[in-house]
């Protein structure tokens, strides 16, 4: 329930919502959770997604230690009132994102970081964590206290821990797995043959595959160098030769499909312009350019793309780079600590609005991970957040994205994701393509 100008939302909780331990879930749990997320001591990397709420940013930045200044109030056990810093008509979509979901704070206070262990975890979803076998599987079991438990038809789900595409597809092909949700777990060498199978399912969603550039490290602190790198990348060659599943090459960061928004064109593939920019930056023909690394995580697809870009930069710009492969946790740490030169990245929208992509690169943002800072860009994103006219708001976003992908180029957009799933639609039901690539497990069921 929203007020006329969309600056206040009132949420009414269901009467039968409970935690997995049987305790009632109340509006006070949301207040406690959001306070925890915003607390400077926690250091949540995505606390900024709560900055739509009045006073949230000030509290998170330590400008005040009074949480009463944050616009969230539990009027009673079943009523949560949220005051926003500006009109935000899409806030109901934002509040459904993971960071907003309530956690059982008493359990966290009791067990600290061990609260995520199966024997301790208390949750409120359709499934509870039964077991977690490292590098093997995560076992989920139906939560009898889930408010809509009668509609949940799978009593147990095993999520297999597999990073090798060939291994993953073999598990699926031999009937040991019912579903492949991650395109990275499909062997690229087989994609041409697999695309015509009846269990191949493809759909469009809000996801972008791109490279980040560490703008704090010379010579990548020069926009001309970054622009040269971008102009030397042939995106169509990547989608035609490597991904092969109908992905759309792009010079923009924000995907198509958001009502009212048309992403601007960024830097196109232009080898001669790339050479000219690099020479203007002081590295004619690549002379004097230091060796550097492309960082990626353990994925056959990411490695093939990195090899292709490595060759493009060598052939066009005359510069040399190496490939650095890290397992997921180390890879994320390298991004967060800016311990890389150029890194493979991706982003899937948290809600259907350009802001979920473009606010990633504000100065100091937890999802920036490039070290890039540009006052004009920050001002444009802030202005879009305060603009009530939908058309004018989209125009501001277009100006901001132009700065990001053309004028400053701290990132290299490559292609928009094409969602790919493998499953037998005659047997596994409840899977629906959608823009956010969300596939709730509690909606799935097997029809024997």
CSV table of C-alpha atoms in Angstrom, one decimal:
chain,number,residue,atom,x,y,z
A,1,UNK,CA,0.0,0.0,0.0
A,2,UNK,CA,1.6,3.3,-1.2
A,3,UNK,CA,0.9,6.9,-0.4
A,4,UNK,CA,0.0,9.2,-3.4
A,5,UNK,CA,3.6,10.2,-4.2
A,6,UNK,CA,5.2,6.8,-3.6
A,7,UNK,CA,7.4,8.0,-0.7
A,8,UNK,CA,5.8,5.7,1.9
A,9,UNK,CA,4.8,2.1,1.7
A,10,UNK,CA,2.9,0.1,4.2
A,11,UNK,CA,3.3,-3.7,4.2
A,12,UNK,CA,0.8,-6.0,6.0
A,13,UNK,CA,2.2,-9.4,6.9
A,14,UNK,CA,0.2,-12.6,6.7
A,15,UNK,CA,-1.1,-14.0,9.9
A,16,UNK,CA,0.4,-17.5,9.4
A,17,UNK,CA,4.0,-16.5,8.7
A,18,UNK,CA,6.5,-18.4,10.9
A,19,UNK,CA,10.2,-19.2,11.2
A,20,UNK,CA,11.3,-22.7,10.6
A,21,UNK,CA,11.5,-23.2,14.4
A,22,UNK,CA,7.8,-22.5,14.7
A,23,UNK,CA,8.2,-18.9,16.1
A,24,UNK,CA,6.0,-16.2,14.5
A,25,UNK,CA,7.7,-13.9,12.0
A,26,UNK,CA,6.8,-10.3,12.7
A,27,UNK,CA,7.4,-6.8,11.4
A,28,UNK,CA,10.0,-6.4,14.1
A,29,UNK,CA,12.1,-9.1,12.4
A,30,UNK,CA,12.3,-6.9,9.3
A,31,UNK,CA,13.3,-3.9,11.3
A,32,UNK,CA,16.0,-5.9,13.1
A,33,UNK,CA,17.3,-7.4,9.9
A,34,UNK,CA,17.5,-4.1,8.0
A,35,UNK,CA,19.2,-2.5,11.0
A,36,UNK,CA,21.8,-5.3,10.9
A,37,UNK,CA,22.4,-4.9,7.1
A,38,UNK,CA,22.9,-1.1,7.5
A,39,UNK,CA,25.1,-1.3,10.6
A,40,UNK,CA,28.6,0.0,9.7
A,41,UNK,CA,30.0,-2.8,11.9
A,42,UNK,CA,28.6,-5.5,9.6
A,43,UNK,CA,30.2,-4.0,6.5
A,44,UNK,CA,27.5,-5.4,4.2
A,45,UNK,CA,28.8,-5.0,0.6
A,46,UNK,CA,25.2,-4.5,-0.7
A,47,UNK,CA,23.8,-2.3,2.1
A,48,UNK,CA,23.4,0.4,-0.6
A,49,UNK,CA,20.4,-1.4,-2.0
A,50,UNK,CA,18.6,-0.2,1.1
A,51,UNK,CA,19.5,3.4,0.5
A,52,UNK,CA,16.1,4.0,-1.1
A,53,UNK,CA,14.9,4.2,2.6
A,54,UNK,CA,15.0,7.6,4.2
A,55,UNK,CA,18.1,7.9,6.5
A,56,UNK,CA,19.5,4.5,5.5
A,57,UNK,CA,22.6,5.9,3.8
A,58,UNK,CA,23.4,8.3,6.6
A,59,UNK,CA,23.2,5.5,9.2
A,60,UNK,CA,25.3,3.1,7.1
A,61,UNK,CA,28.0,5.7,6.5
A,62,UNK,CA,28.2,6.4,10.3
A,63,UNK,CA,26.9,10.0,10.1
A,64,UNK,CA,24.4,9.0,12.8
A,65,UNK,CA,24.2,6.1,15.2
A,66,UNK,CA,20.5,6.7,15.9
A,67,UNK,CA,18.5,4.0,14.0
A,68,UNK,CA,15.3,5.9,14.8
A,69,UNK,CA,16.3,8.3,12.0
A,70,UNK,CA,15.9,5.5,9.4
A,71,UNK,CA,12.5,5.3,7.8
A,72,UNK,CA,11.4,1.9,8.9
A,73,UNK,CA,8.9,1.3,11.6
A,74,UNK,CA,7.0,-1.7,13.0
A,75,UNK,CA,3.6,-0.3,13.7
A,76,UNK,CA,2.6,-3.6,15.3
A,77,UNK,CA,3.6,-7.3,14.7
A,78,UNK,CA,1.8,-7.4,11.3
A,79,UNK,CA,2.4,-3.9,10.0
A,80,UNK,CA,5.7,-2.5,8.5
A,81,UNK,CA,5.9,1.1,7.4
A,82,UNK,CA,8.7,2.3,5.2
A,83,UNK,CA,9.5,5.9,4.4
A,84,UNK,CA,11.7,6.5,1.4
A,85,UNK,CA,14.1,9.3,0.6
A,86,UNK,CA,12.4,10.0,-2.8
A,87,UNK,CA,9.4,8.8,-4.9
A,88,UNK,CA,10.2,5.2,-5.7
A,89,UNK,CA,7.2,3.5,-7.5
A,90,UNK,CA,9.2,0.3,-8.1
A,91,UNK,CA,10.0,-0.2,-4.4
A,92,UNK,CA,7.8,-3.3,-4.1
A,93,UNK,CA,10.1,-4.9,-6.6
A,94,UNK,CA,13.2,-3.8,-4.8
A,95,UNK,CA,12.0,-5.0,-1.4
A,96,UNK,CA,11.7,-8.6,-2.8
A,97,UNK,CA,15.4,-8.7,-3.3
A,98,UNK,CA,17.6,-11.0,-1.1
A,99,UNK,CA,19.2,-8.3,1.0
A,100,UNK,CA,15.8,-7.2,2.2
A,101,UNK,CA,14.7,-10.7,3.3
A,102,UNK,CA,14.4,-11.2,7.1
A,103,UNK,CA,17.0,-13.2,9.0
A,104,UNK,CA,16.5,-14.7,12.5
A,105,UNK,CA,18.6,-12.2,14.4
A,106,UNK,CA,18.5,-14.0,17.8
A,107,UNK,CA,20.1,-17.1,16.2
A,108,UNK,CA,22.8,-14.9,14.7
A,109,UNK,CA,23.5,-13.3,18.0
A,110,UNK,CA,23.7,-16.7,19.7
A,111,UNK,CA,25.9,-18.5,17.1
A,112,UNK,CA,27.7,-15.6,15.3
A,113,UNK,CA,29.1,-16.8,11.9
A,114,UNK,CA,28.1,-20.4,12.7
A,115,UNK,CA,24.4,-19.4,12.3
A,116,UNK,CA,24.6,-20.7,8.7
A,117,UNK,CA,25.3,-24.3,9.8
A,118,UNK,CA,22.5,-26.7,9.2
A,119,UNK,CA,22.1,-27.5,12.9
A,120,UNK,CA,21.7,-23.8,13.7
A,121,UNK,CA,20.0,-22.1,10.8
A,122,UNK,CA,16.5,-20.7,11.3
A,123,UNK,CA,14.8,-19.5,8.1
A,124,UNK,CA,11.3,-18.8,6.8
A,125,UNK,CA,11.3,-20.1,3.2
A,126,UNK,CA,9.8,-23.1,1.6
A,127,UNK,CA,12.9,-25.2,2.3
A,128,UNK,CA,15.3,-25.5,5.2
A,129,UNK,CA,19.0,-26.4,5.1
A,130,UNK,CA,19.3,-30.1,6.0
A,131,UNK,CA,23.0,-30.6,5.2
A,132,UNK,CA,25.9,-28.9,3.4
A,133,UNK,CA,28.6,-31.2,2.1
A,134,UNK,CA,31.5,-29.0,1.0
A,135,UNK,CA,32.4,-29.6,-2.7
A,136,UNK,CA,29.6,-32.1,-3.0
A,137,UNK,CA,26.0,-30.9,-2.4
A,138,UNK,CA,23.6,-28.8,-0.5
A,139,UNK,CA,20.6,-30.7,0.8
A,140,UNK,CA,17.3,-28.9,1.3
A,141,UNK,CA,14.2,-30.3,3.0
A,142,UNK,CA,10.7,-29.0,2.9
A,143,UNK,CA,9.9,-26.6,5.8
A,144,UNK,CA,6.6,-27.6,7.4
A,145,UNK,CA,6.3,-24.2,9.0
A,146,UNK,CA,6.3,-22.4,5.6
A,147,UNK,CA,3.1,-20.3,5.2
A,148,UNK,CA,2.2,-22.0,2.0
A,149,UNK,CA,3.6,-25.5,2.6
A,150,UNK,CA,0.6,-27.3,1.2
A,151,UNK,CA,1.6,-26.1,-2.3
A,152,UNK,CA,5.3,-27.3,-2.1
A,153,UNK,CA,5.4,-30.6,-3.9
A,154,UNK,CA,9.1,-31.5,-3.6
A,155,UNK,CA,10.0,-32.8,-0.2
A,156,UNK,CA,13.8,-32.7,-0.8
A,157,UNK,CA,16.2,-31.1,-3.2
A,158,UNK,CA,19.9,-31.7,-3.7
A,159,UNK,CA,21.9,-28.9,-5.3
A,160,UNK,CA,25.1,-30.5,-6.6
A,161,UNK,CA,28.4,-28.6,-6.3
A,162,UNK,CA,30.0,-28.8,-9.8
A,163,UNK,CA,32.2,-26.3,-11.5
A,164,UNK,CA,33.3,-28.4,-14.6
A,165,UNK,CA,30.8,-28.2,-17.5
A,166,UNK,CA,31.6,-31.6,-18.8
A,167,UNK,CA,31.1,-33.2,-15.4
A,168,UNK,CA,27.8,-31.3,-14.9
A,169,UNK,CA,26.4,-32.3,-18.2
A,170,UNK,CA,27.4,-35.9,-17.7
A,171,UNK,CA,25.5,-35.9,-14.4
A,172,UNK,CA,22.4,-34.5,-16.2
A,173,UNK,CA,22.8,-36.8,-19.2
A,174,UNK,CA,23.0,-39.9,-17.0
A,175,UNK,CA,19.9,-39.0,-15.0
A,176,UNK,CA,21.8,-38.1,-11.8
A,177,UNK,CA,20.6,-34.5,-12.1
A,178,UNK,CA,17.2,-33.2,-13.3
A,179,UNK,CA,18.1,-29.6,-14.1
A,180,UNK,CA,21.0,-27.5,-15.2
A,181,UNK,CA,20.3,-23.9,-14.2
A,182,UNK,CA,23.7,-22.4,-15.1
A,183,UNK,CA,24.7,-21.9,-18.7
A,184,UNK,CA,28.4,-22.0,-17.6
A,185,UNK,CA,27.8,-25.7,-16.8
A,186,UNK,CA,27.0,-26.6,-20.5
A,187,UNK,CA,30.0,-27.6,-22.6
A,188,UNK,CA,30.6,-24.9,-25.2
A,189,UNK,CA,32.0,-27.5,-27.7
A,190,UNK,CA,28.6,-29.2,-27.8
A,191,UNK,CA,26.4,-26.1,-27.9
A,192,UNK,CA,25.8,-26.2,-31.6
A,193,UNK,CA,24.4,-29.7,-31.3
A,194,UNK,CA,22.6,-29.2,-28.0
A,195,UNK,CA,20.6,-26.1,-29.1
A,196,UNK,CA,18.2,-28.2,-31.2
A,197,UNK,CA,17.3,-30.7,-28.4
A,198,UNK,CA,13.8,-30.7,-26.9
A,199,UNK,CA,15.3,-30.3,-23.3
A,200,UNK,CA,17.2,-27.1,-24.4
A,201,UNK,CA,15.3,-24.0,-23.1
A,202,UNK,CA,16.4,-20.5,-23.9
A,203,UNK,CA,15.0,-17.1,-22.8
A,204,UNK,CA,15.9,-13.4,-22.5
A,205,UNK,CA,16.6,-11.9,-19.1
A,206,UNK,CA,18.3,-8.8,-17.6
A,207,UNK,CA,21.9,-10.0,-17.5
A,208,UNK,CA,25.1,-8.6,-18.9
A,209,UNK,CA,28.6,-10.2,-19.3
A,210,UNK,CA,31.4,-7.6,-19.2
A,211,UNK,CA,34.9,-6.9,-18.1
A,212,UNK,CA,35.9,-4.6,-15.3
A,213,UNK,CA,39.1,-2.5,-15.5
A,214,UNK,CA,40.9,-1.5,-12.3
A,215,UNK,CA,41.0,2.2,-12.7
A,216,UNK,CA,43.4,2.7,-9.8
A,217,UNK,CA,46.3,1.0,-11.5
A,218,UNK,CA,48.4,2.7,-14.1
A,219,UNK,CA,48.1,2.8,-17.1
A,220,UNK,CA,44.4,1.8,-16.7
A,221,UNK,CA,43.8,5.1,-14.8
A,222,UNK,CA,43.8,6.8,-18.2
A,223,UNK,CA,40.5,6.9,-20.0
A,224,UNK,CA,42.2,6.8,-23.4
A,225,UNK,CA,43.8,3.4,-22.4
A,226,UNK,CA,40.5,2.0,-21.3
A,227,UNK,CA,38.7,3.3,-24.5
A,228,UNK,CA,41.5,1.7,-26.6
A,229,UNK,CA,40.9,-1.7,-24.8
A,230,UNK,CA,37.2,-1.5,-25.5
A,231,UNK,CA,37.5,-0.5,-29.2
A,232,UNK,CA,39.9,-3.5,-29.8
A,233,UNK,CA,37.3,-6.1,-28.7
A,234,UNK,CA,35.2,-7.8,-31.4
A,235,UNK,CA,32.1,-8.9,-29.5
A,236,UNK,CA,30.5,-10.6,-32.4
A,237,UNK,CA,33.5,-12.8,-32.8
A,238,UNK,CA,33.0,-13.9,-29.1
A,239,UNK,CA,29.3,-14.7,-29.5
A,240,UNK,CA,29.8,-16.4,-32.9
A,241,UNK,CA,32.9,-18.4,-32.1
A,242,UNK,CA,32.5,-19.1,-28.3
A,243,UNK,CA,29.1,-18.7,-26.7
A,244,UNK,CA,27.1,-19.9,-29.7
A,245,UNK,CA,23.7,-19.7,-28.1
A,246,UNK,CA,22.2,-16.6,-29.6
A,247,UNK,CA,23.6,-14.1,-27.2
A,248,UNK,CA,23.3,-10.5,-28.3
A,249,UNK,CA,26.6,-8.6,-28.5
A,250,UNK,CA,26.4,-5.2,-26.9
A,251,UNK,CA,28.3,-1.9,-26.4
A,252,UNK,CA,25.9,-1.0,-23.5
A,253,UNK,CA,25.7,-2.2,-20.0
A,254,UNK,CA,22.0,-2.1,-19.3
A,255,UNK,CA,20.1,-4.8,-21.1
A,256,UNK,CA,17.1,-4.2,-23.4
A,257,UNK,CA,13.6,-5.0,-22.2
A,258,UNK,CA,13.1,-2.4,-19.5
A,259,UNK,CA,10.0,-0.4,-20.3
A,260,UNK,CA,10.7,3.1,-21.4
A,261,UNK,CA,14.5,2.7,-21.5
A,262,UNK,CA,16.7,2.5,-24.6
A,263,UNK,CA,20.4,1.9,-23.7
A,264,UNK,CA,22.8,4.3,-25.5
A,265,UNK,CA,25.5,3.0,-27.9
A,266,UNK,CA,28.9,2.7,-26.4
A,267,UNK,CA,32.3,2.2,-28.0
A,268,UNK,CA,32.1,0.0,-31.1
A,269,UNK,CA,34.7,-2.4,-32.5
A,270,UNK,CA,37.1,-0.1,-34.3
A,271,UNK,CA,40.8,-1.4,-34.5
A,272,UNK,CA,42.1,1.8,-36.1
A,273,UNK,CA,40.5,4.0,-33.5
A,274,UNK,CA,41.8,1.7,-30.8
A,275,UNK,CA,45.3,2.1,-32.1
A,276,UNK,CA,45.0,5.8,-32.2
A,277,UNK,CA,43.7,6.1,-28.7
A,278,UNK,CA,46.5,3.9,-27.3
A,279,UNK,CA,49.1,6.0,-29.2
A,280,UNK,CA,47.5,9.2,-27.8
A,281,UNK,CA,47.8,7.7,-24.4
A,282,UNK,CA,51.5,7.4,-24.9
A,283,UNK,CA,51.8,3.7,-26.0
A,284,UNK,CA,52.1,3.8,-29.9
A,285,UNK,CA,51.9,0.3,-31.2
A,286,UNK,CA,51.8,-1.0,-27.6
A,287,UNK,CA,55.4,0.2,-27.0
A,288,UNK,CA,56.1,0.6,-23.3
A,289,UNK,CA,52.8,-0.9,-22.2
A,290,UNK,CA,53.3,-3.0,-19.1
A,291,UNK,CA,52.3,-6.7,-19.1
A,292,UNK,CA,49.1,-7.3,-17.2
A,293,UNK,CA,46.6,-10.0,-16.3
A,294,UNK,CA,43.0,-10.9,-17.1
A,295,UNK,CA,41.4,-12.4,-14.0
A,296,UNK,CA,38.6,-14.9,-14.2
A,297,UNK,CA,37.1,-17.6,-12.0
A,298,UNK,CA,37.1,-21.4,-12.8
A,299,UNK,CA,34.9,-21.7,-15.9
A,300,UNK,CA,35.6,-23.2,-19.3
A,301,UNK,CA,33.6,-20.4,-21.0
A,302,UNK,CA,35.3,-17.6,-19.1
A,303,UNK,CA,38.7,-19.0,-20.0
A,304,UNK,CA,37.9,-19.3,-23.7
A,305,UNK,CA,36.6,-15.7,-23.8
A,306,UNK,CA,39.7,-14.5,-22.0
A,307,UNK,CA,41.9,-16.3,-24.5
A,308,UNK,CA,40.1,-14.6,-27.3
A,309,UNK,CA,40.3,-11.1,-25.9
A,310,UNK,CA,44.0,-11.7,-25.1
A,311,UNK,CA,44.6,-12.5,-28.8
A,312,UNK,CA,42.5,-9.4,-29.9
A,313,UNK,CA,44.6,-7.0,-27.7
A,314,UNK,CA,47.8,-8.6,-28.9
A,315,UNK,CA,47.0,-8.5,-32.6
A,316,UNK,CA,45.3,-5.0,-32.6
A,317,UNK,CA,47.2,-3.1,-29.9
A,318,UNK,CA,50.5,-5.0,-29.6
A,319,UNK,CA,50.1,-5.4,-25.8
A,320,UNK,CA,50.7,-8.6,-23.8
A,321,UNK,CA,48.6,-10.0,-21.0
A,322,UNK,CA,48.4,-13.2,-19.1
A,323,UNK,CA,45.4,-15.2,-17.8
A,324,UNK,CA,44.9,-15.6,-14.1
A,325,UNK,CA,42.4,-18.3,-12.9
A,326,UNK,CA,41.1,-18.2,-9.3
A,327,UNK,CA,38.5,-20.2,-7.4
A,328,UNK,CA,35.3,-18.3,-6.6
A,329,UNK,CA,36.0,-17.1,-3.1
A,330,UNK,CA,39.5,-15.8,-4.0
A,331,UNK,CA,38.2,-14.3,-7.2
A,332,UNK,CA,35.6,-12.3,-5.3
A,333,UNK,CA,38.2,-11.2,-2.8
A,334,UNK,CA,40.5,-10.0,-5.6
A,335,UNK,CA,37.6,-7.9,-7.0
A,336,UNK,CA,36.6,-6.5,-3.7
A,337,UNK,CA,40.2,-5.6,-2.8
A,338,UNK,CA,41.0,-4.3,-6.3
A,339,UNK,CA,43.8,-6.9,-6.6
A,340,UNK,CA,43.5,-7.3,-10.4
A,341,UNK,CA,44.1,-5.5,-13.7
A,342,UNK,CA,41.2,-6.6,-15.8
A,343,UNK,CA,38.6,-9.0,-14.6
A,344,UNK,CA,35.7,-11.0,-16.0
A,345,UNK,CA,32.4,-10.0,-14.5
A,346,UNK,CA,28.6,-10.2,-14.9
A,347,UNK,CA,25.6,-8.6,-13.5
A,348,UNK,CA,21.9,-9.7,-13.3
A,349,UNK,CA,19.3,-7.1,-12.5
A,350,UNK,CA,17.9,-7.2,-9.0
A,351,UNK,CA,14.7,-5.5,-10.2
A,352,UNK,CA,13.3,-4.2,-13.5
A,353,UNK,CA,14.8,-0.7,-13.7
A,354,UNK,CA,18.0,0.8,-15.1
A,355,UNK,CA,19.0,1.9,-11.6
A,356,UNK,CA,19.8,-1.7,-10.7
A,357,UNK,CA,22.6,-1.7,-13.3
A,358,UNK,CA,23.8,1.9,-13.3
A,359,UNK,CA,24.0,2.6,-9.6
A,360,UNK,CA,26.6,-0.2,-9.4
A,361,UNK,CA,29.3,2.3,-10.4
A,362,UNK,CA,28.7,5.2,-8.1
A,363,UNK,CA,31.8,6.3,-6.2
A,364,UNK,CA,32.5,3.9,-3.4
A,365,UNK,CA,29.6,1.6,-4.2
A,366,UNK,CA,29.9,-1.9,-2.9
A,367,UNK,CA,29.4,-3.3,-6.4
A,368,UNK,CA,31.7,-0.8,-8.2
A,369,UNK,CA,34.8,-2.9,-7.8
A,370,UNK,CA,36.7,-0.8,-10.4
A,371,UNK,CA,38.0,2.0,-8.2
A,372,UNK,CA,36.4,4.4,-10.8
A,373,UNK,CA,35.0,7.6,-9.4
A,374,UNK,CA,33.4,10.3,-11.5
A,375,UNK,CA,31.5,13.2,-9.9
A,376,UNK,CA,29.3,13.9,-12.9
A,377,UNK,CA,28.2,10.3,-13.0
A,378,UNK,CA,27.3,10.3,-9.3
A,379,UNK,CA,25.3,13.5,-9.8
A,380,UNK,CA,23.3,12.0,-12.7
A,381,UNK,CA,22.4,8.8,-10.7
A,382,UNK,CA,21.4,10.9,-7.8
A,383,UNK,CA,19.3,13.2,-10.0
A,384,UNK,CA,17.5,10.2,-11.6
A,385,UNK,CA,16.7,9.0,-8.1
A,386,UNK,CA,15.0,12.3,-7.3
A,387,UNK,CA,13.2,12.7,-10.7
A,388,UNK,CA,9.4,12.0,-10.5
A,389,UNK,CA,8.8,12.3,-14.3
A,390,UNK,CA,9.3,8.8,-15.8
A,391,UNK,CA,10.5,10.0,-19.2
A,392,UNK,CA,12.8,12.6,-17.8
A,393,UNK,CA,14.2,10.0,-15.4
A,394,UNK,CA,15.1,7.6,-18.3
A,395,UNK,CA,16.8,10.5,-20.1
A,396,UNK,CA,19.0,11.1,-17.1
A,397,UNK,CA,19.9,7.4,-17.0
A,398,UNK,CA,20.9,7.5,-20.7
A,399,UNK,CA,23.2,10.4,-20.0
A,400,UNK,CA,24.8,8.5,-17.1
A,401,UNK,CA,25.2,5.3,-19.1
A,402,UNK,CA,26.9,7.3,-21.9
A,403,UNK,CA,29.5,8.6,-19.4
A,404,UNK,CA,30.0,5.0,-18.2
A,405,UNK,CA,30.4,3.1,-21.5
A,406,UNK,CA,31.7,5.8,-23.8
A,407,UNK,CA,33.4,8.8,-22.1
A,408,UNK,CA,35.1,7.0,-19.2
A,409,UNK,CA,34.9,3.3,-20.0
A,410,UNK,CA,35.8,1.6,-16.6
A,411,UNK,CA,34.0,-1.5,-18.0
A,412,UNK,CA,33.9,-3.4,-21.3
A,413,UNK,CA,30.4,-4.6,-22.1
A,414,UNK,CA,30.5,-7.8,-24.2
A,415,UNK,CA,27.1,-9.4,-24.5
A,416,UNK,CA,23.7,-9.7,-23.0
A,417,UNK,CA,23.0,-13.1,-21.4
A,418,UNK,CA,20.6,-15.5,-22.9
A,419,UNK,CA,19.2,-17.7,-20.2
A,420,UNK,CA,19.7,-21.4,-20.9
A,421,UNK,CA,18.2,-24.3,-19.0
A,422,UNK,CA,18.3,-28.0,-19.5
A,423,UNK,CA,15.4,-30.1,-18.3
A,424,UNK,CA,12.7,-32.4,-19.5
A,425,UNK,CA,9.6,-30.3,-19.7
A,426,UNK,CA,7.4,-33.3,-19.7
A,427,UNK,CA,8.7,-34.4,-16.3
A,428,UNK,CA,9.9,-31.3,-14.5
A,429,UNK,CA,7.3,-28.6,-14.1
A,430,UNK,CA,7.0,-25.1,-12.6
A,431,UNK,CA,9.8,-23.4,-14.4
A,432,UNK,CA,8.9,-20.1,-16.0
A,433,UNK,CA,11.2,-17.8,-18.1
A,434,UNK,CA,11.4,-14.3,-16.6
A,435,UNK,CA,13.5,-11.1,-16.9
A,436,UNK,CA,15.2,-11.6,-13.5
A,437,UNK,CA,16.2,-15.2,-14.2
A,438,UNK,CA,14.5,-16.3,-10.9
A,439,UNK,CA,13.4,-19.9,-10.7
A,440,UNK,CA,11.9,-20.5,-7.2
A,441,UNK,CA,12.5,-24.1,-6.2
A,442,UNK,CA,9.2,-24.2,-4.3
A,443,UNK,CA,7.3,-23.9,-7.6
A,444,UNK,CA,9.0,-26.9,-9.2
A,445,UNK,CA,7.6,-30.4,-9.1
A,446,UNK,CA,8.1,-33.7,-10.9
A,447,UNK,CA,5.4,-35.3,-12.9
A,448,UNK,CA,6.2,-39.0,-13.0
